[in-house]
Structures are given as C-alpha cells and as structure tokens.
C-alpha cells in the first residue's frame, strides 16, 4: 500500500469517531480506509492510549473516558429499564429463536430480557428447560412448562442463581441448545457485567451441542466489565440488524450462522 500524506489530526479524529460509533476501532480497518500504513495507525492509537482517550488493545483500541460512557456499560441497568428498551427488536429475535426448539429437546435459557421474551413464546411442554433466572422460572412454571431450577446464591439486577452450586448443577446436563445473552459484543469477544454471571454463561455454552447468542443491535459494538467468551464459543448469532463489516468477517471466519430477525 502506498501511504497518503494525511495530517495526524485528521487520523486521530477518524480513530476517535470510529471508537465513539462502534466502541472499537481496528488498526487494519482504519489504515485501509485512510490509505495509510498500519504502523502509522498503531502509533496514533498508542498516542491516544497514552493520553487516556482510548484503551489500547491488540489490533486496535476500545472506548475510554467520555467515549466509554457512550459505548461501554459497566454497571448493569435495572430489569425495568432494560425491559422497555428495544422491545420490538427483542421480540423479533425471540420469535426467530423459538423456531429452533425441537420437541422433547433439553434446552438452557440464559438470564436477560431477550431471553424472557423467548420464554414467553415456548408452548411445548415436552421440552425440558434449565434456567437460573428467577423471573423466567416463574413465567415458565406459570405456563406449566418443564422447568429445572439450579440451586445457588441469588444475585444480580435480574435475579438469578450464581456460584459454585449453580455451576455444579448445570454440569450434570447436556443441552441440545443453549440460548445465551450478553451485555455487549465487539471484535474482541462477548462481554457482560459480572464474573459470576460470566461463569454461568460459560458453563451453559460448554454443556451445549449448539450455542445460540440472542443480542439486539444496541449491544453491538459495546463492551462491559467482563469478557465472557470469544466468537469461537458460539454457533449461531441472532440479531435484528446486520453486523458491522469487521464483526461480520470474524463471524464468517468462525463459521457462525448470523441470522437477522425481520
């Protein structure tokens, strides 16, 4: 590539704009778009990282400081506030996901409002359902579904059981499908709010033949406190809008089926 002479201020602004919009900027993507060398963009990102304007990562940069407030959620919002956000999109995702459930299968459902929308749609009581979320357990029990509730300590803004007892209980199952939810997804992987919730998600994924991530587009490009897993740990991603090009390429490289719910 023949590098162009682009002022440093323009390059830095381009990096910050990318990070603000998507929560992450890739060295290779920015270099290609601006027509400059990757080494130049690495130096620019190093400068922004040293100034505290971004968090420097391998291959790119994440949002930080003022940008972080826009792109990264560290504290889990209340269930009430999340339940009303992007609900039409979550319902479309749930309607697409429920069609993957086969009669007499054993499934795991993660915590979260999109998973709650999925649970509302399940009407086949031949399906065995394992879930740590108390609101989902209550909903499914009220609908006379076969629900298995792990023991453990109750915690979280979306109350669920967590801890070693919960993990041990879940390891006794082999799921046909695990429906997973996270706080955000970036090219660096899947993120959530707490280590305890992350351990439950990892266990569900490890015990499943098929791992299906349900994530509305507002969470794409957002990070959070804990990295849960990588793209290699999911098989299907159901969302409501096409992925950004970089993430779409990563999904393709890991043979992930990306489904846009219409």
Short mmCIF file of C-alpha atoms in Angstrom, two decimals:
data_model
loop_
_atom_site.label_atom_id
_atom_site.label_comp_id
_atom_site.label_asym_id
_atom_site.label_seq_id
_atom_site.Cartn_x
_atom_site.Cartn_y
_atom_site.Cartn_z
CA UNK A 1 0.00 0.00 0.00
CA UNK A 2 1.23 3.46 -0.84
CA UNK A 3 0.63 5.68 2.16
CA UNK A 4 -1.08 9.01 1.72
CA UNK A 5 0.01 12.17 3.47
CA UNK A 6 -2.89 12.68 5.88
CA UNK A 7 -2.42 15.12 8.80
CA UNK A 8 -2.14 13.49 12.20
CA UNK A 9 -5.11 15.48 13.49
CA UNK A 10 -7.31 14.00 10.77
CA UNK A 11 -6.13 10.47 11.54
CA UNK A 12 -6.71 10.89 15.26
CA UNK A 13 -10.19 12.29 14.72
CA UNK A 14 -11.01 9.36 12.44
CA UNK A 15 -9.93 6.86 15.10
CA UNK A 16 -11.93 8.59 17.83
CA UNK A 17 -15.01 8.79 15.59
CA UNK A 18 -14.77 5.05 14.89
CA UNK A 19 -14.39 4.23 18.59
CA UNK A 20 -17.28 6.51 19.55
CA UNK A 21 -19.59 4.98 16.98
CA UNK A 22 -18.74 1.30 17.40
CA UNK A 23 -16.96 1.05 20.75
CA UNK A 24 -13.86 -0.29 19.00
CA UNK A 25 -11.51 0.60 16.14
CA UNK A 26 -9.34 -1.89 14.27
CA UNK A 27 -5.84 -0.88 13.12
CA UNK A 28 -6.27 -2.64 9.79
CA UNK A 29 -9.72 -1.16 9.08
CA UNK A 30 -8.71 2.42 9.86
CA UNK A 31 -5.46 2.10 7.90
CA UNK A 32 -7.28 0.74 4.86
CA UNK A 33 -9.98 3.40 4.97
CA UNK A 34 -7.50 6.27 5.27
CA UNK A 35 -4.96 4.76 2.86
CA UNK A 36 -2.08 4.92 5.34
CA UNK A 37 0.18 2.25 6.81
CA UNK A 38 -0.90 0.13 9.77
CA UNK A 39 2.28 1.20 11.59
CA UNK A 40 1.11 4.83 11.36
CA UNK A 41 -2.30 3.96 12.83
CA UNK A 42 -0.66 1.90 15.59
CA UNK A 43 1.40 4.94 16.58
CA UNK A 44 -1.72 7.12 16.52
CA UNK A 45 -3.59 4.66 18.74
CA UNK A 46 -0.60 4.43 21.07
CA UNK A 47 -0.71 8.22 21.40
CA UNK A 48 -4.45 8.23 22.13
CA UNK A 49 -3.95 5.41 24.62
CA UNK A 50 -1.16 7.26 26.42
CA UNK A 51 -3.43 10.31 26.65
CA UNK A 52 -6.23 8.22 28.13
CA UNK A 53 -8.62 8.87 25.27
CA UNK A 54 -8.88 5.18 24.29
CA UNK A 55 -7.92 1.79 25.74
CA UNK A 56 -5.22 0.28 23.56
CA UNK A 57 -5.77 -3.39 22.70
CA UNK A 58 -4.05 -5.93 20.49
CA UNK A 59 -5.00 -4.96 16.96
CA UNK A 60 -6.97 -1.85 17.83
CA UNK A 61 -8.46 0.37 20.52
CA UNK A 62 -11.55 0.45 22.72
CA UNK A 63 -13.57 3.38 24.02
CA UNK A 64 -12.41 5.09 27.19
CA UNK A 65 -13.30 8.07 29.43
CA UNK A 66 -16.03 10.17 27.77
CA UNK A 67 -16.32 7.75 24.86
CA UNK A 68 -16.63 4.82 27.26
CA UNK A 69 -19.80 6.28 28.77
CA UNK A 70 -21.33 6.10 25.31
CA UNK A 71 -20.02 2.70 24.28
CA UNK A 72 -19.42 0.66 27.46
CA UNK A 73 -21.82 -0.34 30.22
CA UNK A 74 -20.06 -1.47 33.39
CA UNK A 75 -22.98 -1.27 35.83
CA UNK A 76 -25.97 -3.43 34.94
CA UNK A 77 -29.13 -1.37 34.33
CA UNK A 78 -32.30 -2.36 36.15
CA UNK A 79 -34.55 -5.03 34.66
CA UNK A 80 -37.35 -2.48 34.42
CA UNK A 81 -35.30 -0.10 32.28
CA UNK A 82 -33.94 -2.88 30.06
CA UNK A 83 -37.35 -4.47 29.56
CA UNK A 84 -38.66 -1.39 27.75
CA UNK A 85 -35.55 -0.80 25.61
CA UNK A 86 -35.69 -2.16 22.05
CA UNK A 87 -38.55 -4.49 22.97
CA UNK A 88 -39.89 -4.85 19.39
CA UNK A 89 -36.41 -5.92 18.26
CA UNK A 90 -36.09 -8.35 21.17
CA UNK A 91 -39.48 -9.87 20.35
CA UNK A 92 -38.42 -10.42 16.72
CA UNK A 93 -35.20 -12.06 17.86
CA UNK A 94 -37.15 -14.30 20.27
CA UNK A 95 -39.67 -15.26 17.58
CA UNK A 96 -36.80 -16.31 15.30
CA UNK A 97 -35.04 -18.21 18.08
CA UNK A 98 -38.05 -20.20 19.32
CA UNK A 99 -38.38 -21.91 15.94
CA UNK A 100 -35.10 -23.71 16.63
CA UNK A 101 -36.51 -25.60 19.62
CA UNK A 102 -37.38 -29.22 18.79
CA UNK A 103 -39.99 -31.27 20.68
CA UNK A 104 -38.60 -33.30 23.62
CA UNK A 105 -35.28 -31.46 23.49
CA UNK A 106 -33.36 -30.19 26.51
CA UNK A 107 -32.51 -26.50 26.37
CA UNK A 108 -30.84 -23.88 28.55
CA UNK A 109 -32.06 -20.31 28.72
CA UNK A 110 -29.76 -17.57 30.00
CA UNK A 111 -30.84 -14.55 32.04
CA UNK A 112 -31.93 -11.30 30.38
CA UNK A 113 -34.90 -9.55 28.85
CA UNK A 114 -34.43 -11.04 25.37
CA UNK A 115 -34.35 -14.50 26.93
CA UNK A 116 -37.51 -13.60 28.84
CA UNK A 117 -39.20 -12.76 25.53
CA UNK A 118 -38.09 -16.16 24.24
CA UNK A 119 -39.54 -17.91 27.30
CA UNK A 120 -42.91 -16.23 26.71
CA UNK A 121 -43.14 -17.96 23.32
CA UNK A 122 -42.40 -21.53 24.42
CA UNK A 123 -45.61 -23.57 24.46
CA UNK A 124 -44.35 -27.13 24.05
CA UNK A 125 -44.33 -28.84 27.44
CA UNK A 126 -42.35 -31.79 26.07
CA UNK A 127 -39.28 -29.54 26.16
CA UNK A 128 -37.05 -29.72 29.24
CA UNK A 129 -35.85 -26.23 30.18
CA UNK A 130 -33.00 -25.36 32.53
CA UNK A 131 -32.68 -21.74 33.64
CA UNK A 132 -31.10 -19.86 36.54
CA UNK A 133 -33.24 -16.73 36.07
CA UNK A 134 -35.97 -16.41 38.71
CA UNK A 135 -38.33 -14.30 36.53
CA UNK A 136 -38.04 -16.83 33.68
CA UNK A 137 -38.54 -19.76 36.06
CA UNK A 138 -41.70 -18.13 37.41
CA UNK A 139 -43.05 -17.42 33.91
CA UNK A 140 -42.40 -20.95 32.65
CA UNK A 141 -43.79 -22.59 35.79
CA UNK A 142 -46.95 -20.49 35.40
CA UNK A 143 -47.26 -21.75 31.82
CA UNK A 144 -46.86 -25.38 33.02
CA UNK A 145 -43.56 -25.94 31.22
CA UNK A 146 -40.96 -28.44 32.43
CA UNK A 147 -38.52 -26.12 34.17
CA UNK A 148 -35.42 -27.14 36.14
CA UNK A 149 -34.11 -24.57 38.61
CA UNK A 150 -30.46 -24.67 39.72
CA UNK A 151 -29.67 -24.13 43.38
CA UNK A 152 -27.22 -21.42 44.46
CA UNK A 153 -26.97 -17.89 45.76
CA UNK A 154 -29.47 -15.40 44.35
CA UNK A 155 -27.84 -12.25 42.97
CA UNK A 156 -27.96 -9.62 40.23
CA UNK A 157 -30.23 -6.86 38.97
CA UNK A 158 -32.03 -9.62 37.03
CA UNK A 159 -32.29 -12.10 39.94
CA UNK A 160 -30.74 -15.47 39.22
CA UNK A 161 -28.78 -18.18 40.99
CA UNK A 162 -25.00 -17.99 40.75
CA UNK A 163 -21.93 -19.55 42.30
CA UNK A 164 -20.28 -22.95 42.58
CA UNK A 165 -23.51 -24.82 43.42
CA UNK A 166 -25.21 -23.46 40.31
CA UNK A 167 -22.26 -24.34 38.09
CA UNK A 168 -22.08 -27.88 39.52
CA UNK A 169 -25.81 -28.40 38.90
CA UNK A 170 -25.59 -27.19 35.31
CA UNK A 171 -22.68 -29.52 34.57
CA UNK A 172 -24.98 -32.51 35.08
CA UNK A 173 -26.91 -31.55 31.93
CA UNK A 174 -26.22 -31.91 28.22
CA UNK A 175 -28.22 -29.30 26.32
CA UNK A 176 -29.37 -29.56 22.74
CA UNK A 177 -29.35 -25.75 22.60
CA UNK A 178 -28.17 -23.04 24.99
CA UNK A 179 -29.74 -19.64 24.36
CA UNK A 180 -27.25 -17.04 25.59
CA UNK A 181 -27.37 -13.29 26.19
CA UNK A 182 -24.62 -10.77 26.94
CA UNK A 183 -24.29 -7.05 27.64
CA UNK A 184 -22.23 -6.35 24.52
CA UNK A 185 -20.18 -7.73 21.67
CA UNK A 186 -17.08 -6.29 20.00
CA UNK A 187 -14.42 -7.76 17.71
CA UNK A 188 -12.64 -8.85 20.90
CA UNK A 189 -15.50 -11.07 22.03
CA UNK A 190 -18.63 -11.20 24.19
CA UNK A 191 -18.88 -9.13 27.37
CA UNK A 192 -21.10 -9.00 30.46
CA UNK A 193 -21.41 -7.25 33.81
CA UNK A 194 -20.06 -9.70 36.42
CA UNK A 195 -17.69 -12.61 36.84
CA UNK A 196 -20.44 -14.69 38.47
CA UNK A 197 -22.83 -14.27 35.54
CA UNK A 198 -19.98 -14.92 33.13
CA UNK A 199 -19.25 -18.27 34.80
CA UNK A 200 -22.87 -19.35 34.35
CA UNK A 201 -22.84 -18.37 30.68
CA UNK A 202 -19.56 -20.22 30.09
CA UNK A 203 -20.99 -23.33 31.74
CA UNK A 204 -24.17 -23.23 29.65
CA UNK A 205 -22.08 -22.89 26.50
CA UNK A 206 -19.73 -25.72 27.50
CA UNK A 207 -22.64 -28.13 28.10
CA UNK A 208 -24.49 -27.41 24.84
CA UNK A 209 -24.37 -29.01 21.40
CA UNK A 210 -25.44 -25.68 19.87
CA UNK A 211 -24.76 -22.22 21.35
CA UNK A 212 -27.18 -19.52 20.16
CA UNK A 213 -26.48 -15.88 21.05
CA UNK A 214 -29.51 -13.56 21.21
CA UNK A 215 -28.41 -9.94 21.00
CA UNK A 216 -30.20 -6.82 19.82
CA UNK A 217 -28.27 -4.33 17.71
CA UNK A 218 -27.99 -1.73 20.51
CA UNK A 219 -25.43 -4.02 22.16
CA UNK A 220 -23.27 -4.48 19.07
CA UNK A 221 -20.02 -2.56 19.47
CA UNK A 222 -20.46 -2.26 23.25
CA UNK A 223 -18.17 -3.72 25.86
CA UNK A 224 -18.59 -4.27 29.59
CA UNK A 225 -16.69 -5.27 32.70
CA UNK A 226 -16.02 -8.95 31.97
CA UNK A 227 -15.11 -10.82 28.80
CA UNK A 228 -17.34 -13.89 28.77
CA UNK A 229 -16.11 -15.78 25.71
CA UNK A 230 -14.94 -15.42 22.13
CA UNK A 231 -16.60 -15.87 18.77
CA UNK A 232 -15.29 -19.44 18.68
CA UNK A 233 -17.65 -20.29 21.55
CA UNK A 234 -20.92 -19.61 19.69
CA UNK A 235 -22.54 -21.31 16.72
CA UNK A 236 -25.46 -19.02 15.87
CA UNK A 237 -25.95 -15.28 16.37
CA UNK A 238 -29.49 -13.91 16.10
CA UNK A 239 -29.87 -10.13 15.99
CA UNK A 240 -32.10 -7.50 14.40
CA UNK A 241 -29.64 -5.72 12.10
CA UNK A 242 -26.60 -6.67 10.00
CA UNK A 243 -23.29 -6.82 11.87
CA UNK A 244 -20.60 -4.20 11.17
CA UNK A 245 -18.23 -5.42 8.48
CA UNK A 246 -15.38 -6.30 10.84
CA UNK A 247 -17.57 -8.38 13.13
CA UNK A 248 -19.33 -9.99 10.18
CA UNK A 249 -15.93 -11.08 8.85
CA UNK A 250 -14.96 -12.52 12.24
CA UNK A 251 -18.27 -14.40 12.44
CA UNK A 252 -17.70 -15.82 8.96
CA UNK A 253 -14.17 -16.91 9.85
CA UNK A 254 -15.59 -18.88 12.81
CA UNK A 255 -18.41 -20.43 10.74
CA UNK A 256 -21.05 -18.67 12.83
CA UNK A 257 -24.54 -18.61 11.36
CA UNK A 258 -25.69 -14.98 11.56
CA UNK A 259 -29.47 -14.56 11.41
CA UNK A 260 -31.10 -11.14 11.11
CA UNK A 261 -34.62 -11.30 12.56
CA UNK A 262 -37.07 -9.44 10.34
#
